[in-house]
mmCIF file of C-alpha atoms in Angstrom:
data_model
loop_
_atom_site.group_PDB
_atom_site.id
_atom_site.type_symbol
_atom_site.label_atom_id
_atom_site.label_comp_id
_atom_site.label_asym_id
_atom_site.label_seq_id
_atom_site.Cartn_x
_atom_site.Cartn_y
_atom_site.Cartn_z
ATOM 1 C CA UNK B 640 0.000 0.000 0.000
ATOM 2 C CA UNK B 641 1.437 3.357 -1.023
ATOM 3 C CA UNK B 642 -0.210 5.267 1.795
ATOM 4 C CA UNK B 643 -1.664 8.740 1.431
ATOM 5 C CA UNK B 644 0.103 10.652 -1.327
ATOM 6 C CA UNK B 645 0.414 14.423 -1.354
ATOM 7 C CA UNK B 646 1.897 16.738 -3.926
ATOM 8 C CA UNK B 647 3.817 18.883 -4.087
ATOM 9 C CA UNK B 648 5.913 18.264 -0.972
ATOM 10 C CA UNK B 649 7.117 21.864 -0.986
ATOM 11 C CA UNK B 650 5.579 24.944 -2.557
ATOM 12 C CA UNK B 651 6.949 28.456 -2.551
ATOM 13 C CA UNK B 652 4.797 31.137 -4.089
ATOM 14 C CA UNK B 653 4.298 34.854 -4.054
ATOM 15 C CA UNK B 654 1.458 36.607 -2.331
ATOM 16 C CA UNK B 655 -1.604 36.817 -4.556
ATOM 17 C CA UNK B 656 -0.880 33.676 -6.524
ATOM 18 C CA UNK B 657 -3.164 30.665 -6.658
ATOM 19 C CA UNK B 658 -1.957 27.539 -4.901
ATOM 20 C CA UNK B 659 -3.321 24.031 -5.433
ATOM 21 C CA UNK B 660 -2.445 21.173 -3.123
ATOM 22 C CA UNK B 661 -3.253 17.616 -4.120
ATOM 23 C CA UNK B 662 -4.044 14.441 -2.236
ATOM 24 C CA UNK B 663 -4.584 10.813 -3.161
ATOM 25 C CA UNK B 664 -6.111 8.852 -0.261
ATOM 26 C CA UNK B 665 -5.496 5.212 0.478
ATOM 27 C CA UNK B 666 -7.465 3.021 -1.897
ATOM 28 C CA UNK B 667 -10.751 1.921 -0.343
ATOM 29 C CA UNK B 668 -10.859 4.687 2.228
ATOM 30 C CA UNK B 669 -14.002 6.764 2.010
ATOM 31 C CA UNK B 670 -13.220 9.621 4.397
ATOM 32 C CA UNK B 671 -10.686 12.330 3.693
ATOM 33 C CA UNK B 672 -9.466 15.151 5.889
ATOM 34 C CA UNK B 673 -7.414 18.287 5.239
ATOM 35 C CA UNK B 674 -5.432 19.717 8.150
ATOM 36 C CA UNK B 675 -3.164 22.722 8.554
ATOM 37 C CA UNK B 676 -0.273 22.795 10.999
ATOM 38 C CA UNK B 677 1.447 25.936 12.260
ATOM 39 C CA UNK B 678 3.590 26.718 15.269
ATOM 40 C CA UNK B 679 1.042 29.188 16.585
ATOM 41 C CA UNK B 680 -2.174 27.210 16.130
ATOM 42 C CA UNK B 681 -0.995 23.617 16.074
ATOM 43 C CA UNK B 682 -2.960 21.082 14.028
ATOM 44 C CA UNK B 683 -6.284 22.385 12.693
ATOM 45 C CA UNK B 684 -8.947 20.477 10.799
ATOM 46 C CA UNK B 685 -9.930 22.429 7.696
ATOM 47 C CA UNK B 686 -12.467 20.179 5.995
ATOM 48 C CA UNK B 687 -13.746 16.621 6.084
ATOM 49 C CA UNK B 688 -15.183 14.620 3.174
ATOM 50 C CA UNK B 689 -17.148 11.401 3.378
ATOM 51 C CA UNK B 690 -17.883 9.498 0.165
ATOM 52 C CA UNK B 691 -16.606 12.525 -1.783
ATOM 53 C CA UNK B 692 -19.127 14.860 -0.134
ATOM 54 C CA UNK B 693 -17.954 17.713 2.117
ATOM 55 C CA UNK B 694 -19.413 17.012 5.558
ATOM 56 C CA UNK B 695 -17.850 19.744 7.643
ATOM 57 C CA UNK B 696 -15.984 22.736 6.286
ATOM 58 C CA UNK B 697 -16.291 24.883 9.389
ATOM 59 C CA UNK B 698 -12.531 24.894 9.778
ATOM 60 C CA UNK B 699 -11.868 26.514 6.415
ATOM 61 C CA UNK B 700 -10.404 29.906 7.340
ATOM 62 C CA UNK B 701 -12.115 32.070 4.749
ATOM 63 C CA UNK B 702 -13.442 32.197 1.224
ATOM 64 C CA UNK B 703 -9.973 32.188 -0.230
ATOM 65 C CA UNK B 704 -9.821 28.505 0.652
ATOM 66 C CA UNK B 705 -11.738 25.865 -1.263
ATOM 67 C CA UNK B 706 -11.557 22.077 -1.399
ATOM 68 C CA UNK B 707 -12.930 19.541 -3.825
ATOM 69 C CA UNK B 708 -13.102 15.793 -4.070
ATOM 70 C CA UNK B 709 -14.216 14.933 -7.609
ATOM 71 C CA UNK B 710 -13.761 11.199 -7.056
ATOM 72 C CA UNK B 711 -12.764 8.703 -4.401
ATOM 73 C CA UNK B 712 -9.088 8.820 -5.310
ATOM 74 C CA UNK B 713 -8.353 12.518 -5.541
ATOM 75 C CA UNK B 714 -8.836 15.740 -3.619
ATOM 76 C CA UNK B 715 -7.543 19.282 -3.969
ATOM 77 C CA UNK B 716 -7.184 22.193 -1.597
ATOM 78 C CA UNK B 717 -6.959 25.544 -3.347
ATOM 79 C CA UNK B 718 -5.965 28.922 -1.969
ATOM 80 C CA UNK B 719 -6.745 31.921 -4.150
ATOM 81 C CA UNK B 720 -5.294 34.451 -3.612
ATOM 82 C CA UNK B 721 -2.580 33.239 -1.258
ATOM 83 C CA UNK B 722 -1.280 35.385 1.606
ATOM 84 C CA UNK B 723 1.869 35.118 3.758
ATOM 85 C CA UNK B 724 -0.248 34.031 6.752
ATOM 86 C CA UNK B 725 -1.231 30.911 4.794
ATOM 87 C CA UNK B 726 2.311 29.625 5.172
ATOM 88 C CA UNK B 727 2.026 26.289 6.977
ATOM 89 C CA UNK B 728 2.271 22.552 6.487
ATOM 90 C CA UNK B 729 -0.913 21.127 5.007
ATOM 91 C CA UNK B 730 -1.728 17.482 5.687
ATOM 92 C CA UNK B 731 -4.190 15.186 4.057
ATOM 93 C CA UNK B 732 -5.447 12.116 5.923
ATOM 94 C CA UNK B 733 -7.804 9.291 5.019
ATOM 95 C CA UNK B 734 -9.824 6.744 6.934
ATOM 96 C CA UNK B 735 -11.703 3.551 6.162
ATOM 97 C CA UNK B 736 -15.409 2.974 6.538
ATOM 98 C CA UNK B 737 -15.523 0.884 9.682
ATOM 99 C CA UNK B 738 -18.264 2.169 11.934
ATOM 100 C CA UNK B 739 -16.024 1.674 14.922
ATOM 101 C CA UNK B 740 -12.865 3.121 13.493
ATOM 102 C CA UNK B 741 -11.625 6.668 13.907
ATOM 103 C CA UNK B 742 -8.048 5.898 12.949
ATOM 104 C CA UNK B 743 -6.668 8.246 10.319
ATOM 105 C CA UNK B 744 -3.674 7.763 8.053
ATOM 106 C CA UNK B 745 -1.695 10.866 7.240
ATOM 107 C CA UNK B 746 0.231 11.873 4.179
ATOM 108 C CA UNK B 747 3.709 13.430 4.380
ATOM 109 C CA UNK B 748 2.342 16.956 4.062
ATOM 110 C CA UNK B 749 2.919 19.920 1.787
ATOM 111 C CA UNK B 750 5.043 22.714 3.189
ATOM 112 C CA UNK B 751 3.667 25.972 1.782
ATOM 113 C CA UNK B 752 5.624 29.201 1.930
ATOM 114 C CA UNK B 753 3.963 32.381 0.692
ATOM 115 C CA UNK B 754 6.327 35.326 0.328
ATOM 116 C CA UNK R 714 -17.152 18.923 22.968
ATOM 117 C CA UNK R 715 -14.548 16.286 23.566
ATOM 118 C CA UNK R 716 -11.002 17.551 23.967
ATOM 119 C CA UNK R 717 -7.571 16.520 25.142
ATOM 120 C CA UNK R 718 -4.972 18.382 27.149
ATOM 121 C CA UNK R 719 -1.303 17.588 26.879
ATOM 122 C CA UNK R 720 0.712 18.822 29.824
ATOM 123 C CA UNK R 721 4.119 20.093 28.826
ATOM 124 C CA UNK R 722 4.836 21.321 25.338
ATOM 125 C CA UNK R 723 8.464 20.227 25.665
ATOM 126 C CA UNK R 724 9.928 17.263 27.521
ATOM 127 C CA UNK R 725 13.625 16.491 27.682
ATOM 128 C CA UNK R 726 15.050 13.191 28.891
ATOM 129 C CA UNK R 727 18.418 11.494 28.805
ATOM 130 C CA UNK R 728 18.995 8.490 26.607
ATOM 131 C CA UNK R 729 17.993 5.388 28.559
ATOM 132 C CA UNK R 730 15.689 7.280 30.906
ATOM 133 C CA UNK R 731 11.965 6.804 31.340
ATOM 134 C CA UNK R 732 9.708 8.711 28.970
ATOM 135 C CA UNK R 733 6.387 9.995 30.310
ATOM 136 C CA UNK R 734 4.144 12.166 28.171
ATOM 137 C CA UNK R 735 0.877 13.255 29.718
ATOM 138 C CA UNK R 736 -2.580 13.377 28.174
ATOM 139 C CA UNK R 737 -5.887 14.069 29.873
ATOM 140 C CA UNK R 738 -9.208 13.925 28.074
ATOM 141 C CA UNK R 739 -12.535 15.534 28.818
ATOM 142 C CA UNK R 740 -15.455 13.273 28.195
ATOM 143 C CA UNK R 741 -17.705 11.024 30.178
ATOM 144 C CA UNK R 742 -17.460 8.378 27.483
ATOM 145 C CA UNK R 743 -14.034 7.923 25.896
ATOM 146 C CA UNK R 744 -14.590 5.114 23.416
ATOM 147 C CA UNK R 745 -11.320 5.740 21.657
ATOM 148 C CA UNK R 746 -8.015 7.355 22.502
ATOM 149 C CA UNK R 747 -4.992 7.725 20.260
ATOM 150 C CA UNK R 748 -1.349 8.666 20.346
ATOM 151 C CA UNK R 749 0.309 9.822 17.146
ATOM 152 C CA UNK R 750 3.984 10.586 16.562
ATOM 153 C CA UNK R 751 5.407 13.099 14.106
ATOM 154 C CA UNK R 752 9.064 12.827 13.184
ATOM 155 C CA UNK R 753 10.742 15.907 11.698
ATOM 156 C CA UNK R 754 9.427 16.795 8.251
ATOM 157 C CA UNK R 755 7.010 13.885 8.220
ATOM 158 C CA UNK R 756 3.296 13.307 8.631
ATOM 159 C CA UNK R 757 1.634 11.918 11.728
ATOM 160 C CA UNK R 758 1.933 8.195 12.343
ATOM 161 C CA UNK R 759 -0.275 6.158 14.643
ATOM 162 C CA UNK R 760 1.679 5.021 17.691
ATOM 163 C CA UNK R 761 -1.097 3.216 19.551
ATOM 164 C CA UNK R 762 -4.801 3.317 20.245
ATOM 165 C CA UNK R 763 -7.251 2.352 22.950
ATOM 166 C CA UNK R 764 -10.681 1.112 21.972
ATOM 167 C CA UNK R 765 -12.087 -1.396 24.455
ATOM 168 C CA UNK R 766 -10.749 -4.174 26.619
ATOM 169 C CA UNK R 767 -7.326 -4.100 28.212
ATOM 170 C CA UNK R 768 -6.503 -0.696 29.614
ATOM 171 C CA UNK R 769 -2.761 -1.061 29.003
ATOM 172 C CA UNK R 770 -2.109 -0.650 25.313
ATOM 173 C CA UNK R 771 1.169 -1.461 23.624
ATOM 174 C CA UNK R 772 2.281 0.363 20.530
ATOM 175 C CA UNK R 773 5.187 0.523 18.161
ATOM 176 C CA UNK R 774 8.797 1.265 19.136
ATOM 177 C CA UNK R 775 8.336 0.111 22.735
ATOM 178 C CA UNK R 776 5.742 2.709 23.704
ATOM 179 C CA UNK R 777 2.690 1.946 25.764
ATOM 180 C CA UNK R 778 -0.168 3.874 27.306
ATOM 181 C CA UNK R 779 -2.610 3.159 30.083
ATOM 182 C CA UNK R 780 -6.229 4.236 30.021
ATOM 183 C CA UNK R 781 -7.275 5.373 33.519
ATOM 184 C CA UNK R 782 -10.920 6.317 33.637
ATOM 185 C CA UNK R 783 -10.789 7.527 37.229
ATOM 186 C CA UNK R 784 -8.103 10.026 36.273
ATOM 187 C CA UNK R 785 -9.379 10.720 32.728
ATOM 188 C CA UNK R 786 -5.819 10.105 31.602
ATOM 189 C CA UNK R 787 -4.042 8.270 28.807
ATOM 190 C CA UNK R 788 -0.366 8.913 29.490
ATOM 191 C CA UNK R 789 2.297 7.606 27.114
ATOM 192 C CA UNK R 790 5.367 5.862 28.494
ATOM 193 C CA UNK R 791 8.510 4.135 27.374
ATOM 194 C CA UNK R 792 10.917 2.539 29.876
ATOM 195 C CA UNK R 793 14.114 3.563 28.107
ATOM 196 C CA UNK R 794 14.413 6.483 25.724
ATOM 197 C CA UNK R 795 16.373 6.191 22.513
ATOM 198 C CA UNK R 796 17.758 9.026 20.432
ATOM 199 C CA UNK R 797 15.419 8.019 17.617
ATOM 200 C CA UNK R 798 12.417 8.772 19.843
ATOM 201 C CA UNK R 799 12.971 12.504 19.436
ATOM 202 C CA UNK R 800 9.780 13.722 17.799
ATOM 203 C CA UNK R 801 6.485 15.440 18.521
ATOM 204 C CA UNK R 802 3.732 13.383 20.094
ATOM 205 C CA UNK R 803 0.011 14.074 19.834
ATOM 206 C CA UNK R 804 -2.835 12.694 21.877
ATOM 207 C CA UNK R 805 -6.238 12.568 20.130
ATOM 208 C CA UNK R 806 -9.877 11.713 20.720
ATOM 209 C CA UNK R 807 -12.821 11.531 18.325
ATOM 210 C CA UNK R 808 -14.480 14.896 17.833
ATOM 211 C CA UNK R 809 -18.140 15.215 18.631
ATOM 212 C CA UNK R 810 -20.371 14.200 15.765
ATOM 213 C CA UNK R 811 -17.964 14.643 12.934
ATOM 214 C CA UNK R 812 -16.042 11.407 13.401
ATOM 215 C CA UNK R 813 -12.908 13.437 12.855
ATOM 216 C CA UNK R 814 -10.175 13.498 15.501
ATOM 217 C CA UNK R 815 -9.470 16.296 17.932
ATOM 218 C CA UNK R 816 -5.753 16.561 18.585
ATOM 219 C CA UNK R 817 -3.935 17.919 21.588
ATOM 220 C CA UNK R 818 -1.398 20.687 21.219
ATOM 221 C CA UNK R 819 1.477 18.229 21.068
ATOM 222 C CA UNK R 820 4.556 17.498 23.193
ATOM 223 C CA UNK R 821 7.999 17.762 21.693
ATOM 224 C CA UNK R 822 10.317 15.109 23.102
ATOM 225 C CA UNK R 823 14.042 15.760 23.163
ATOM 226 C CA UNK R 824 16.457 12.953 24.002
ATOM 227 C CA UNK R 825 19.848 14.004 25.298
ATOM 228 C CA UNK R 826 22.882 11.779 24.790
#
């Protein structure tokens, strides 16, 4: 199993540019999560999909952030326009469909730097 | 809402010494408790989890944690620290309703030679 795959691993962009982060969950997993990690705020849940449908996006900071999951094997997190305060490590995680399981599997993260 | 509190954002131990990382949860019903580890420049990796049954849970790399309902605690321990244990450790519980996880603020473990 390849695990959760994220790309790119590092992204450096200028303020105002559009940034797209990509995630491929573990095959067969039907829940997908996007997190953001910063020194100041720790690990924050941004959005949670179940069966490709956004269930809870209350953690999305503002309208500049959007996330999609067009199919079970792919999700994107887009920031448009990007700002320096968006600099963080963004993680994608996936989880299987067991009713009793909350265990999430994390990708390696994308380190975003907005200058 | 369910939450976890990790006491001590930084813990430093000598190689070979006991590791104790503290986690307290707030909930009357803790069906699941987790410890994750994050090595530098990597994602979070599951270290161990408590679901039901035995209250002493063994995980990878020699770590274990004990669920104590009377103390609402799930502290992580390892008898003898190794240099490779240096990482950040997160305690987590299921969030209310969303089936996502709520993570603690993390504890960074340093291991001195």
